[in-house]
């Protein structure tokens, strides 16, 4: 049995994993789903990327979790890479779920295409607060395209504004790229948040940066933790096993 | 419940949708499957693209259909884009099923690779009649690759020659690209009519031209209305819902 | 009913097809799975590509097999292309299963990306014997990524060192590219042995070299003959039928 630590993406918090976590635990695994600093409702959003990372490191260390399978979704990929640098000896394997794998020296924002950069910058300007609120139309059509309208609406109600600073901080990832920790990339084949092209898509662009890695795929959108949590849990087990 | 209008592709006529339509209606939807002018057996093939478009507009207006989900298959994608320009207020959503999404000023022929352009030109020369008759070997191997031989033959018998003029007319699509109508792209992952490459394939090349769109995928060839009509109907419902 | 001849890839021998062959025969087909010269355990590994090809030609001719569906897996794709040149009249259809389709004048090694070329060269140096022994970590993560650890280990135990000369011989394939034999490409969508990119991947890079071909896809890794033999047998039937 494995110990999974699931790190959510932008606009989400740890509660997004509830149904996935329930299924993993029903299968006998331990599962933890911390909320990244500056994420979730009614919290201070004034955080940078290093503070986001530190909050996950602190969570894992405070619970003294070891031999963990550490998964990052989307923006969470840029978190687990830095967490792995901080506490490599606690990690058995990394799983990137439709997640950013940044090149050394890049930011998350650097890795989205120009038209999305412009859109995000506009969202930040609208917020007057260095945050991004995702428009419902974008959520429904591009992020949770495999859900019905009711689920699109109920999941949208669970989101909260995303702080922008962690998106624009440039990350030093030299150490990450020398870590011998095994890695998996779990790709959802209908994920259309990033355009499905070699220049801008999740896979194979992000995944191939990992060097030797285990590829696992499943049908579904960027938001399979909501639209297909049981199917996702099963694939997390496959991606995380030895 | 939705009102679907299904627009066929080249060599086909409206009867190609019979099994799909039966399933959509059994699920409580209304479904219409007009035949484009110049298509079908024993009709005058001397039509241009504007006449093809007008025939679908006339069909929708004469039946006073409103709030429709308008789907175009293959060549039909170039039809529904122009229909949407003519009667945008009658359309709730557009679905492109392995369909051409033309750039402004281009023709359908412009969007196939040089070796297919040469093949089509040769078919036109052979016909002596500004038409294209699709060779059975191409139909069986590249269009309906997921069928058995019997279905490949019976479906081939339902085809008729395709007029060439609608393939070479250059389309003004400036208005189309400013329409706020929601759009879906439904992609069949074994469709090999166009080479599966970023330079020449259906998806993501055609789909990404739509801007924000809903991606839906299913297994199958270019001819799933014959090889898997029930599966296609289910995916049309997913692509067409709010 | 068909007569299948299944040609294995590098590190494998004919016994890799046992479970696939059992299922094909249970469905009423005849199935043959020869071992390529220089392959398998405890044999002389001092062979070149021409000798590999000749061993399969000899097998087919000695059994007087005709009207065969000839399948090549991976490295075996470079074998069946040359077998087809030698005995075209005995072949009903070629199936390339995640297989090399070489351009005229190229070697197998020419068709893997530079980082894999360097890795293979290093394996040859380590062997002191013009052979390559595949490391278990690479086998488990990149070749049989869809198996559990037990199957990864038991299948690894069946492998043997791969001679290098057949990988570096440049092949004259002019005749192959003029043969009118129908061709199918069967692609496993989680195959990550070659990076999944247009520049270096199996499909559509290799497949599109075939000209008109039938595309068939299935989920799974490079090693579906071990991880999903029944599913593979079913897809071989679809790829091989008229």
XYZ file of C-alpha atoms in Angstrom:
726
model
C 0.000 0.000 0.000
C 1.176 3.526 -0.749
C 1.081 6.917 0.902
C -0.208 9.498 -1.569
C 0.128 13.252 -1.155
C -2.041 15.051 -3.730
C -1.222 18.687 -4.538
C -3.994 20.625 -6.267
C -3.731 23.217 -9.042
C -4.701 26.856 -9.431
C -8.165 28.021 -8.234
C -8.528 24.731 -6.325
C -7.843 23.732 -2.738
C -7.230 20.376 -1.079
C -10.935 19.558 -0.887
C -10.950 19.051 -4.663
C -9.468 15.590 -4.029
C -12.177 14.373 -1.650
C -13.785 11.806 -3.951
C -10.407 10.643 -5.292
C -9.048 10.344 -1.780
C -12.071 8.360 -0.625
C -11.477 5.825 -3.376
C -7.737 5.554 -2.732
C -8.401 4.960 0.960
C -11.089 2.393 0.164
C -8.377 0.544 -1.738
C -6.193 0.548 1.354
C -3.876 3.467 0.611
C -3.154 6.453 2.837
C -4.007 9.754 1.213
C -3.298 13.371 2.150
C -4.541 16.457 0.321
C -3.049 19.666 1.750
C -4.107 23.125 0.603
C -1.285 25.260 -0.807
C -0.639 28.571 0.997
C -2.655 31.408 -0.523
C -5.259 29.002 -1.908
C -8.793 28.257 -0.820
C -11.567 30.611 0.243
C -11.197 33.462 2.743
C -7.420 33.295 3.079
C -4.655 35.814 2.474
C -3.717 35.552 -1.204
C -0.505 37.533 -0.863
C 1.954 34.668 -1.442
C 4.837 33.892 -3.759
C 5.913 30.560 -5.226
C 8.467 29.843 -2.504
C 5.790 30.263 0.167
C 3.481 27.927 -1.728
C 6.213 25.302 -1.852
C 7.146 25.767 1.798
C 3.564 25.202 2.915
C 3.561 21.736 1.326
C 7.006 20.923 2.702
C 5.849 21.951 6.174
C 2.721 19.811 5.853
C 4.686 16.705 4.907
C 7.378 17.242 7.556
C 4.918 18.075 10.335
C 3.085 14.810 9.704
C 6.442 13.049 9.259
C 5.260 11.431 6.035
C 7.877 9.248 4.340
C 8.120 7.018 1.282
C 5.390 9.091 -0.330
C 4.041 9.176 -3.853
C 3.766 12.918 -4.462
C 1.319 14.042 -7.153
C 0.911 17.541 -8.563
C -1.964 18.661 -10.763
C -1.503 21.493 -13.275
C 0.115 24.414 -11.384
C 0.841 21.840 -8.663
C 3.510 20.350 -10.930
C 5.631 23.434 -10.384
C 5.146 22.967 -6.628
C 6.098 19.293 -6.365
C 9.292 19.863 -8.359
C 10.461 22.336 -5.710
C 9.149 20.162 -2.850
C 11.213 17.300 -4.267
C 14.312 19.487 -4.125
C 13.618 20.297 -0.471
C 12.834 16.820 0.871
C 13.927 14.249 -1.738
C 14.478 11.481 0.812
C 10.802 11.415 1.735
C 9.638 10.821 -1.836
C 9.271 7.428 -3.530
C 7.882 8.708 -6.838
C 6.558 11.906 -8.428
C 3.378 11.959 -10.535
C 2.626 14.893 -12.811
C -1.114 14.981 -13.626
C -1.606 17.305 -16.617
C 0.946 19.365 -14.771
C 3.578 21.943 -15.512
C 7.134 20.641 -15.763
C 9.094 23.873 -15.960
C 12.476 24.294 -17.534
C 15.115 25.698 -15.218
C 14.695 29.456 -14.891
C 11.133 29.630 -16.186
C 7.831 30.633 -14.591
C 4.458 28.943 -14.978
C 3.271 31.918 -17.001
C 6.196 31.452 -19.402
C 4.735 28.061 -20.294
C 1.311 29.119 -21.557
C 0.804 30.454 -25.091
C 0.742 34.209 -25.755
C -3.059 34.439 -26.080
C -3.475 32.829 -22.649
C -0.782 35.061 -21.157
C -2.738 38.063 -22.412
C -5.981 36.656 -21.006
C -4.433 35.999 -17.587
C -2.891 39.472 -17.495
C -6.331 40.895 -18.244
C -7.888 38.860 -15.420
C -5.255 40.247 -13.066
C -6.017 43.809 -14.165
C -9.734 43.243 -13.641
C -9.184 41.965 -10.124
C -7.252 45.060 -9.017
C -5.631 42.684 -6.610
C -2.918 40.586 -8.259
C -5.350 37.690 -8.534
C -7.090 35.809 -11.319
C -10.769 34.842 -11.273
C -11.482 32.242 -13.947
C -14.498 33.077 -16.134
C -17.248 30.433 -16.044
C -17.372 30.092 -19.838
C -13.673 29.177 -19.896
C -14.118 26.755 -16.984
C -17.063 25.030 -18.618
C -15.738 24.761 -22.190
C -11.967 24.382 -21.770
C -11.353 22.948 -18.290
C -14.297 20.692 -17.442
C -15.452 19.907 -20.981
C -16.409 16.345 -20.051
C -18.947 17.303 -17.368
C -22.615 18.158 -17.631
C -23.714 21.709 -16.877
C -24.776 20.915 -13.325
C -21.361 19.535 -12.390
C -19.651 22.398 -14.196
C -21.612 24.834 -12.045
C -21.246 23.025 -8.719
C -17.501 22.582 -9.182
C -17.118 26.210 -10.266
C -18.720 27.281 -6.984
C -15.862 25.577 -5.141
C -13.126 27.629 -6.819
C -11.421 30.705 -5.406
C -9.240 33.455 -6.911
C -5.697 32.434 -7.819
C -2.762 34.598 -6.667
C -0.639 35.751 -9.599
C 2.792 36.060 -8.001
C 3.392 32.251 -7.917
C 2.648 32.227 -11.652
C 5.303 34.772 -12.517
C 8.124 33.753 -10.175
C 11.023 32.249 -12.142
C 12.131 28.936 -10.626
C 15.648 27.568 -10.167
C 15.202 23.897 -11.013
C 18.781 22.736 -11.550
C 18.616 20.447 -8.520
C 15.265 18.977 -9.589
C 16.721 17.854 -12.893
C 19.486 15.907 -11.121
C 17.214 14.030 -8.680
C 17.063 10.254 -9.233
C 13.429 9.986 -8.052
C 11.249 7.947 -10.467
C 8.629 10.001 -12.301
C 5.283 9.375 -13.984
C 3.252 11.617 -16.247
C -0.512 11.008 -16.147
C -2.200 12.637 -19.139
C -5.934 13.109 -19.679
C -6.517 12.925 -23.405
C -9.348 15.487 -23.628
C -7.497 18.126 -21.599
C -7.783 21.262 -23.704
C -6.687 23.932 -21.192
C -3.428 24.239 -23.045
C -3.827 23.881 -26.815
C -3.147 20.281 -27.837
C -0.056 20.967 -29.907
C 3.592 20.024 -29.563
C 4.476 23.658 -29.075
C 2.052 24.399 -26.227
C 0.374 21.221 -24.957
C 0.881 19.184 -21.760
C 2.033 16.046 -23.456
C 4.522 15.369 -24.993
C 5.953 18.856 -24.369
C 5.986 18.872 -20.575
C 6.339 15.122 -20.115
C 9.418 14.716 -22.304
C 11.277 17.206 -20.106
C 11.302 14.530 -17.402
C 13.777 12.294 -19.220
C 12.972 8.647 -18.467
C 9.381 8.599 -17.187
C 6.350 6.335 -17.059
C 3.503 7.465 -19.326
C -0.063 6.746 -18.193
C -3.106 8.078 -20.023
C -6.842 8.184 -19.398
C -9.829 9.764 -21.137
C -11.050 12.992 -19.612
C -10.626 16.696 -19.163
C -8.310 18.783 -16.985
C -10.786 18.297 -14.122
C -11.139 14.521 -13.839
C -10.996 14.812 -10.031
C -14.538 16.135 -10.387
C -15.761 14.435 -13.584
C -14.315 10.945 -13.010
C -12.760 10.614 -9.538
C -12.895 6.818 -9.406
C -11.274 6.445 -12.817
C -8.621 8.948 -11.792
C -7.904 7.126 -8.543
C -7.375 3.897 -10.456
C -4.910 5.580 -12.809
C -3.089 7.243 -9.895
C -2.526 3.756 -8.491
C -1.095 2.594 -11.844
C 1.087 5.699 -12.164
C 2.294 5.386 -8.574
C 3.082 1.692 -8.242
C 6.636 0.404 -8.415
C -34.033 18.238 -25.180
C -32.229 19.649 -28.225
C -32.945 20.203 -31.874
C -30.093 18.804 -33.952
C -29.449 19.602 -37.603
C -26.824 17.262 -39.034
C -24.988 18.318 -42.211
C -23.204 15.521 -44.078
C -19.845 15.609 -45.849
C -18.665 14.986 -49.386
C -19.954 11.938 -51.303
C -22.701 11.513 -48.664
C -26.295 12.678 -48.467
C -28.658 13.188 -45.554
C -29.564 9.508 -45.369
C -26.076 8.809 -43.969
C -27.384 9.981 -40.571
C -30.328 7.583 -40.382
C -28.997 5.353 -37.585
C -27.571 8.318 -35.661
C -30.830 10.199 -36.020
C -32.854 7.206 -34.840
C -30.795 7.061 -31.662
C -30.998 10.798 -30.992
C -34.759 10.695 -31.408
C -35.038 7.664 -29.147
C -33.320 9.801 -26.525
C -35.997 12.461 -26.939
C -34.214 14.923 -29.232
C -35.470 16.321 -32.515
C -33.178 15.575 -35.423
C -33.045 16.825 -39.016
C -30.663 15.639 -41.720
C -31.013 17.667 -44.927
C -29.153 16.828 -48.133
C -26.868 19.592 -49.428
C -27.658 20.885 -52.949
C -25.729 18.967 -55.604
C -25.370 15.926 -53.349
C -27.081 12.553 -53.419
C -27.862 10.280 -56.339
C -29.448 11.368 -59.594
C -29.318 15.109 -58.966
C -27.721 17.995 -60.837
C -24.141 18.273 -59.565
C -23.538 21.695 -61.067
C -23.399 23.691 -57.810
C -21.006 26.049 -56.096
C -20.315 26.497 -52.391
C -22.771 29.367 -51.985
C -25.580 27.247 -53.414
C -24.680 24.399 -51.063
C -24.872 26.782 -48.102
C -28.113 28.349 -49.298
C -29.802 24.957 -49.551
C -29.182 24.314 -45.843
C -30.258 27.832 -44.877
C -33.460 27.381 -46.874
C -34.138 24.037 -45.200
C -33.768 25.473 -41.694
C -35.797 28.600 -42.454
C -38.574 26.745 -44.278
C -39.057 24.481 -41.261
C -38.640 27.505 -38.969
C -36.135 25.626 -36.824
C -34.730 27.680 -33.943
C -32.346 27.160 -31.040
C -30.625 24.442 -33.043
C -27.412 22.548 -32.479
C -25.899 22.603 -35.968
C -23.376 19.873 -36.760
C -21.151 19.619 -39.834
C -19.143 16.547 -40.806
C -15.948 16.893 -42.848
C -16.783 19.109 -45.873
C -19.955 20.015 -43.948
C -17.823 22.077 -41.564
C -17.271 24.588 -44.352
C -21.035 24.684 -44.870
C -22.122 25.259 -41.274
C -19.639 28.131 -40.864
C -21.386 29.995 -43.704
C -24.863 28.930 -42.504
C -23.959 30.406 -39.108
C -23.127 33.706 -40.789
C -26.512 33.718 -42.547
C -28.789 32.773 -39.649
C -26.817 33.141 -36.394
C -29.885 33.798 -34.267
C -31.291 30.356 -34.973
C -28.175 28.548 -33.707
C -27.501 27.545 -30.111
C -24.172 25.770 -30.744
C -21.992 24.560 -33.630
C -20.390 21.101 -33.641
C -17.556 20.309 -36.025
C -17.245 16.519 -36.468
C -13.840 15.790 -38.053
C -14.748 18.820 -40.085
C -13.016 21.566 -42.007
C -12.647 24.854 -40.171
C -11.359 27.108 -42.927
C -9.286 30.200 -42.457
C -10.793 33.322 -43.967
C -10.172 33.376 -47.719
C -9.380 29.689 -48.100
C -11.077 26.835 -49.923
C -11.596 23.274 -48.712
C -9.045 22.101 -51.275
C -6.486 24.524 -49.807
C -6.697 22.563 -46.565
C -5.656 19.126 -47.777
C -2.007 18.180 -48.286
C -0.409 18.424 -51.744
C -0.532 14.673 -52.435
C -4.298 14.661 -51.772
C -4.790 17.783 -53.881
C -3.052 15.982 -56.743
C -5.196 12.880 -56.215
C -8.438 14.886 -56.185
C -7.428 16.795 -59.310
C -6.796 13.457 -61.001
C -10.228 12.193 -59.958
C -11.773 15.320 -61.475
C -9.911 14.771 -64.742
C -11.046 11.140 -64.871
C -14.688 12.131 -64.411
C -14.687 14.565 -67.362
C -17.388 16.283 -65.416
C -15.988 18.433 -62.602
C -16.794 15.694 -60.114
C -14.842 13.321 -57.893
C -15.623 9.606 -57.522
C -13.838 8.194 -54.502
C -11.917 4.946 -55.219
C -13.050 1.988 -53.110
C -9.524 1.206 -51.873
C -9.212 4.723 -50.438
C -12.686 4.494 -48.883
C -11.969 1.159 -47.264
C -8.435 1.846 -45.965
C -8.450 5.564 -45.132
C -12.069 6.575 -44.506
C -13.855 3.575 -42.983
C -10.816 1.780 -41.552
C -12.764 0.605 -38.492
C -15.414 -1.337 -40.437
C -15.412 -4.868 -41.736
C -15.360 -5.431 -45.486
C -19.115 -5.988 -45.727
C -19.917 -2.631 -44.115
C -17.212 -0.938 -46.170
C -18.899 -2.241 -49.320
C -22.512 -1.534 -48.342
C -21.692 2.018 -47.243
C -19.661 2.612 -50.414
C -22.732 1.703 -52.460
C -24.587 4.622 -50.847
C -22.072 7.262 -52.018
C -22.393 9.499 -55.050
C -19.950 11.682 -57.006
C -18.876 14.898 -55.283
C -19.035 18.209 -57.203
C -15.653 19.920 -57.294
C -16.643 23.583 -57.447
C -17.642 23.761 -53.746
C -14.174 22.419 -52.930
C -12.330 25.159 -54.783
C -14.467 28.197 -53.937
C -12.593 30.538 -51.586
C -14.760 31.534 -48.617
C -15.075 34.892 -46.889
C -15.274 33.917 -43.234
C -14.586 37.194 -41.449
C -18.100 37.294 -40.003
C -17.898 33.678 -38.846
C -14.830 34.427 -36.759
C -16.665 37.200 -34.907
C -19.792 35.186 -34.046
C -20.253 34.530 -30.297
C -21.951 31.141 -30.878
C -20.453 28.376 -28.649
C -18.517 25.733 -30.562
C -17.510 22.118 -30.055
C -15.027 19.992 -31.951
C -15.779 16.255 -31.964
C -12.726 14.290 -33.050
C -12.581 10.583 -33.925
C -9.132 9.373 -32.953
C -8.641 6.844 -35.774
C -9.645 9.272 -38.522
C -6.861 8.992 -41.070
C -8.427 10.776 -44.069
C -6.145 13.699 -43.439
C -2.674 12.651 -42.251
C -2.547 12.755 -38.441
C 0.022 15.517 -38.151
C -0.070 19.029 -36.790
C 0.525 20.388 -40.256
C -2.323 18.581 -42.003
C -4.588 16.787 -39.509
C -8.099 17.584 -38.254
C -7.159 18.083 -34.654
C -5.531 20.200 -33.266
C -5.020 22.079 -36.562
C -8.655 22.753 -37.488
C -10.018 22.768 -33.942
C -7.613 25.376 -32.577
C -8.821 27.839 -35.217
C -12.112 28.007 -33.298
C -10.612 29.893 -30.339
C -12.404 28.818 -27.155
C -14.115 25.522 -27.950
C -15.218 22.305 -26.250
C -13.133 19.278 -27.202
C -14.882 15.892 -27.315
C -13.188 12.758 -28.614
C -14.240 9.206 -29.408
C -12.569 6.164 -30.950
C -13.345 5.573 -34.583
C -12.765 6.464 -38.193
C -13.998 9.321 -40.374
C -17.191 7.303 -40.964
C -18.491 6.600 -37.464
C -22.043 7.408 -38.613
C -21.810 4.013 -40.337
C -19.370 2.103 -38.116
C -20.627 3.238 -34.698
C -23.820 5.307 -34.985
C -24.969 4.767 -31.388
C -21.584 5.764 -29.956
C -21.559 8.806 -32.220
C -25.051 9.852 -31.151
C -23.985 9.700 -27.496
C -20.960 11.910 -28.207
C -23.072 14.360 -30.227
C -25.257 14.762 -27.133
C -22.157 15.482 -25.009
C -20.766 17.903 -27.583
C -24.114 19.647 -27.961
C -25.288 20.076 -24.370
C -24.987 23.406 -22.573
C -9.690 -17.277 -41.648
C -6.180 -15.887 -42.009
C -2.618 -17.130 -41.751
C -0.630 -14.829 -39.498
C 3.164 -14.721 -39.292
C 4.258 -12.620 -36.296
C 7.819 -11.236 -36.286
C 9.101 -10.100 -32.891
C 11.258 -7.089 -32.046
C 14.645 -6.580 -30.412
C 15.498 -8.493 -27.202
C 12.507 -10.784 -27.848
C 12.144 -14.153 -29.539
C 9.178 -15.948 -31.084
C 7.912 -17.182 -27.722
C 6.851 -13.608 -26.872
C 3.752 -14.211 -29.027
C 2.549 -17.331 -27.219
C -0.529 -15.818 -25.556
C -1.407 -13.778 -28.657
C -1.010 -16.829 -30.855
C -3.187 -18.939 -28.569
C -6.006 -16.420 -28.883
C -5.674 -16.082 -32.662
C -5.803 -19.864 -33.019
C -8.790 -20.087 -30.691
C -10.521 -17.745 -33.142
C -9.772 -20.148 -35.980
C -6.712 -18.511 -37.516
C -3.362 -20.138 -38.256
C -0.475 -18.443 -36.492
C 3.290 -18.760 -36.806
C 5.897 -17.007 -34.659
C 9.449 -17.658 -35.886
C 12.541 -16.458 -34.019
C 14.795 -14.139 -36.025
C 18.402 -15.346 -36.525
C 20.696 -14.095 -33.749
C 17.790 -13.702 -31.348
C 16.740 -15.732 -28.332
C 18.834 -17.239 -25.558
C 22.029 -19.234 -26.052
C 22.426 -18.583 -29.761
C 25.174 -17.019 -31.850
C 24.499 -13.263 -31.870
C 26.918 -12.557 -34.711
C 24.356 -11.667 -37.402
C 23.634 -8.778 -39.731
C 20.305 -7.450 -40.964
C 20.347 -9.475 -44.172
C 20.787 -12.688 -42.197
C 17.922 -11.732 -39.924
C 15.683 -11.175 -42.939
C 16.802 -14.380 -44.631
C 15.937 -16.446 -41.562
C 12.308 -15.303 -41.760
C 12.169 -15.807 -45.530
C 13.522 -19.318 -45.074
C 10.963 -20.068 -42.364
C 8.043 -18.988 -44.549
C 9.307 -20.755 -47.661
C 10.211 -23.971 -45.846
C 6.671 -24.201 -44.477
C 5.324 -23.094 -47.876
C 3.112 -20.472 -46.236
C 1.074 -18.405 -48.696
C -1.520 -15.649 -48.554
C -0.089 -14.591 -45.206
C -0.706 -11.553 -43.059
C 2.853 -10.645 -42.037
C 3.226 -8.587 -38.858
C 6.391 -6.959 -37.554
C 6.778 -5.478 -34.067
C 9.250 -2.635 -33.450
C 12.605 -3.713 -34.956
C 10.585 -6.413 -36.751
C 9.135 -3.702 -38.991
C 12.531 -3.346 -40.637
C 12.548 -7.122 -41.158
C 9.119 -7.520 -42.742
C 9.805 -4.719 -45.229
C 12.780 -6.693 -46.586
C 10.886 -10.021 -46.361
C 8.153 -8.417 -48.479
C 10.727 -7.525 -51.108
C 11.969 -11.121 -51.186
C 8.644 -12.975 -51.324
C 5.897 -10.468 -52.188
C 3.622 -13.064 -53.775
C 3.209 -14.921 -50.494
C 1.941 -11.859 -48.634
C -1.675 -10.709 -48.433
C -1.093 -7.743 -46.097
C 1.641 -6.213 -43.922
C 0.962 -5.029 -40.361
C 3.401 -2.718 -38.609
C 2.871 -2.901 -34.816
C 4.638 0.092 -33.232
C 7.270 -0.798 -35.786
C 10.047 0.878 -37.695
C 9.202 1.898 -41.250
C 12.593 2.947 -42.541
C 13.233 5.383 -45.313
C 15.305 4.013 -48.164
C 18.977 3.998 -47.216
C 18.481 4.323 -43.463
C 19.265 2.041 -40.534
C 17.089 1.351 -37.496
C 19.567 3.302 -35.366
C 19.149 6.310 -37.681
C 15.505 6.433 -36.615
C 15.896 6.865 -32.864
C 16.619 10.259 -31.311
C 20.204 11.286 -30.462
C 19.863 10.627 -26.722
C 18.729 7.053 -27.407
C 21.493 6.571 -29.971
C 23.996 7.593 -27.296
C 22.395 5.247 -24.766
C 22.444 2.302 -27.181
C 26.063 2.984 -28.105
C 26.895 2.969 -24.392
C 25.110 -0.368 -23.937
C 27.176 -1.796 -26.790
C 30.397 -0.560 -25.189
C 29.424 -2.089 -21.858
C 28.747 -5.465 -23.453
C 32.216 -5.711 -25.066
C 30.449 -7.838 -27.575
C 28.513 -5.762 -30.122
C 25.331 -6.434 -28.204
C 22.841 -4.416 -26.183
C 21.398 -5.519 -22.840
C 18.372 -3.428 -21.960
C 18.463 -2.017 -18.397
C 15.527 -3.110 -16.226
C 14.612 0.473 -15.254
C 14.187 1.391 -18.931
C 12.200 -1.786 -19.606
C 9.877 -1.187 -16.679
C 9.269 2.563 -17.146
C 9.454 3.110 -20.908
C 8.651 -0.229 -22.567
C 6.168 -2.056 -20.324
C 4.730 0.964 -18.501
C 1.238 -0.556 -18.398
C 2.229 -3.686 -16.457
C 2.552 -4.285 -12.752
C 5.990 -4.932 -11.291
C 5.589 -8.698 -11.270
C 4.823 -8.853 -14.993
C 7.590 -6.356 -15.706
C 10.034 -8.689 -13.959
C 8.795 -11.966 -15.398
C 8.785 -10.607 -18.946
C 12.237 -9.074 -18.442
C 13.546 -12.516 -17.534
C 12.537 -13.749 -20.997
C 14.675 -11.197 -22.866
C 18.127 -11.765 -24.330
C 20.885 -9.449 -25.584
C 20.229 -7.776 -28.923
C 22.896 -7.883 -31.651
C 23.891 -4.406 -32.785
C 24.868 -5.010 -36.397
C 21.246 -5.344 -37.617
C 20.554 -1.963 -36.011
C 23.287 -0.166 -37.923
C 23.003 -1.792 -41.359
C 21.615 0.668 -43.908
C 18.752 -0.847 -45.895
C 17.946 -0.502 -49.591
C 14.154 -0.201 -49.573
C 13.407 1.115 -53.057
C 11.591 -2.072 -54.005
C 9.545 -2.070 -50.795
C 8.162 1.346 -51.575
C 6.876 0.160 -54.940
C 5.102 -2.969 -53.684
C 1.288 -2.879 -54.050
C 0.724 -4.994 -50.889
C -1.933 -3.463 -48.558
C -0.530 -2.175 -45.276
C -1.839 -1.483 -41.781
C -0.242 0.401 -38.901
C -1.313 -0.748 -35.432
C -0.378 1.855 -32.833
C -0.497 1.451 -29.056
C -1.289 4.855 -27.631
C 0.806 4.606 -24.441
C 3.940 3.429 -26.260
C 6.671 5.704 -24.960
C 9.795 3.860 -26.170
C 10.274 6.522 -28.795
C 9.313 9.994 -27.569
C 5.712 10.772 -28.561
C 6.485 13.634 -30.912
C 6.101 14.148 -34.630
C 9.854 14.308 -35.007
C 10.685 11.018 -33.246
C 7.513 9.028 -32.470
C 6.070 5.874 -34.061
C 2.873 7.441 -35.287
C 2.327 9.504 -37.401
C 6.034 9.681 -38.324
C 6.602 6.029 -39.287
C 3.047 5.282 -40.346
C 2.732 8.140 -42.835
C 5.746 6.793 -44.733
C 3.519 3.907 -45.853
C 1.375 6.061 -48.138
C -2.188 4.733 -48.165
C -2.512 2.555 -45.046
C -5.126 1.404 -42.538
C -4.720 2.962 -39.106
C -5.732 0.865 -36.089
C -5.099 1.967 -32.510
C -5.405 0.415 -29.064
C -4.508 1.471 -25.543
C -1.289 0.047 -24.190
C 2.475 0.121 -24.097
C 5.152 -1.144 -26.492
C 4.764 -4.584 -24.883
C 1.057 -5.357 -25.241
C 1.907 -8.925 -26.260
C 2.684 -9.370 -22.551
C 0.383 -6.813 -20.895
C -2.750 -7.353 -22.997
C -2.354 -10.318 -25.387
C -6.073 -10.903 -25.913
C -6.731 -7.242 -26.713
C -3.773 -7.264 -29.074
C -4.984 -10.394 -30.850
C -8.371 -8.770 -31.422
C -6.729 -5.676 -32.938
C -4.433 -7.821 -35.109
C -7.563 -9.416 -36.565
C -9.006 -5.944 -37.321
C -5.723 -4.740 -38.815
C -5.345 -7.892 -40.886
C -8.812 -8.408 -42.327
C -9.636 -7.450 -45.908
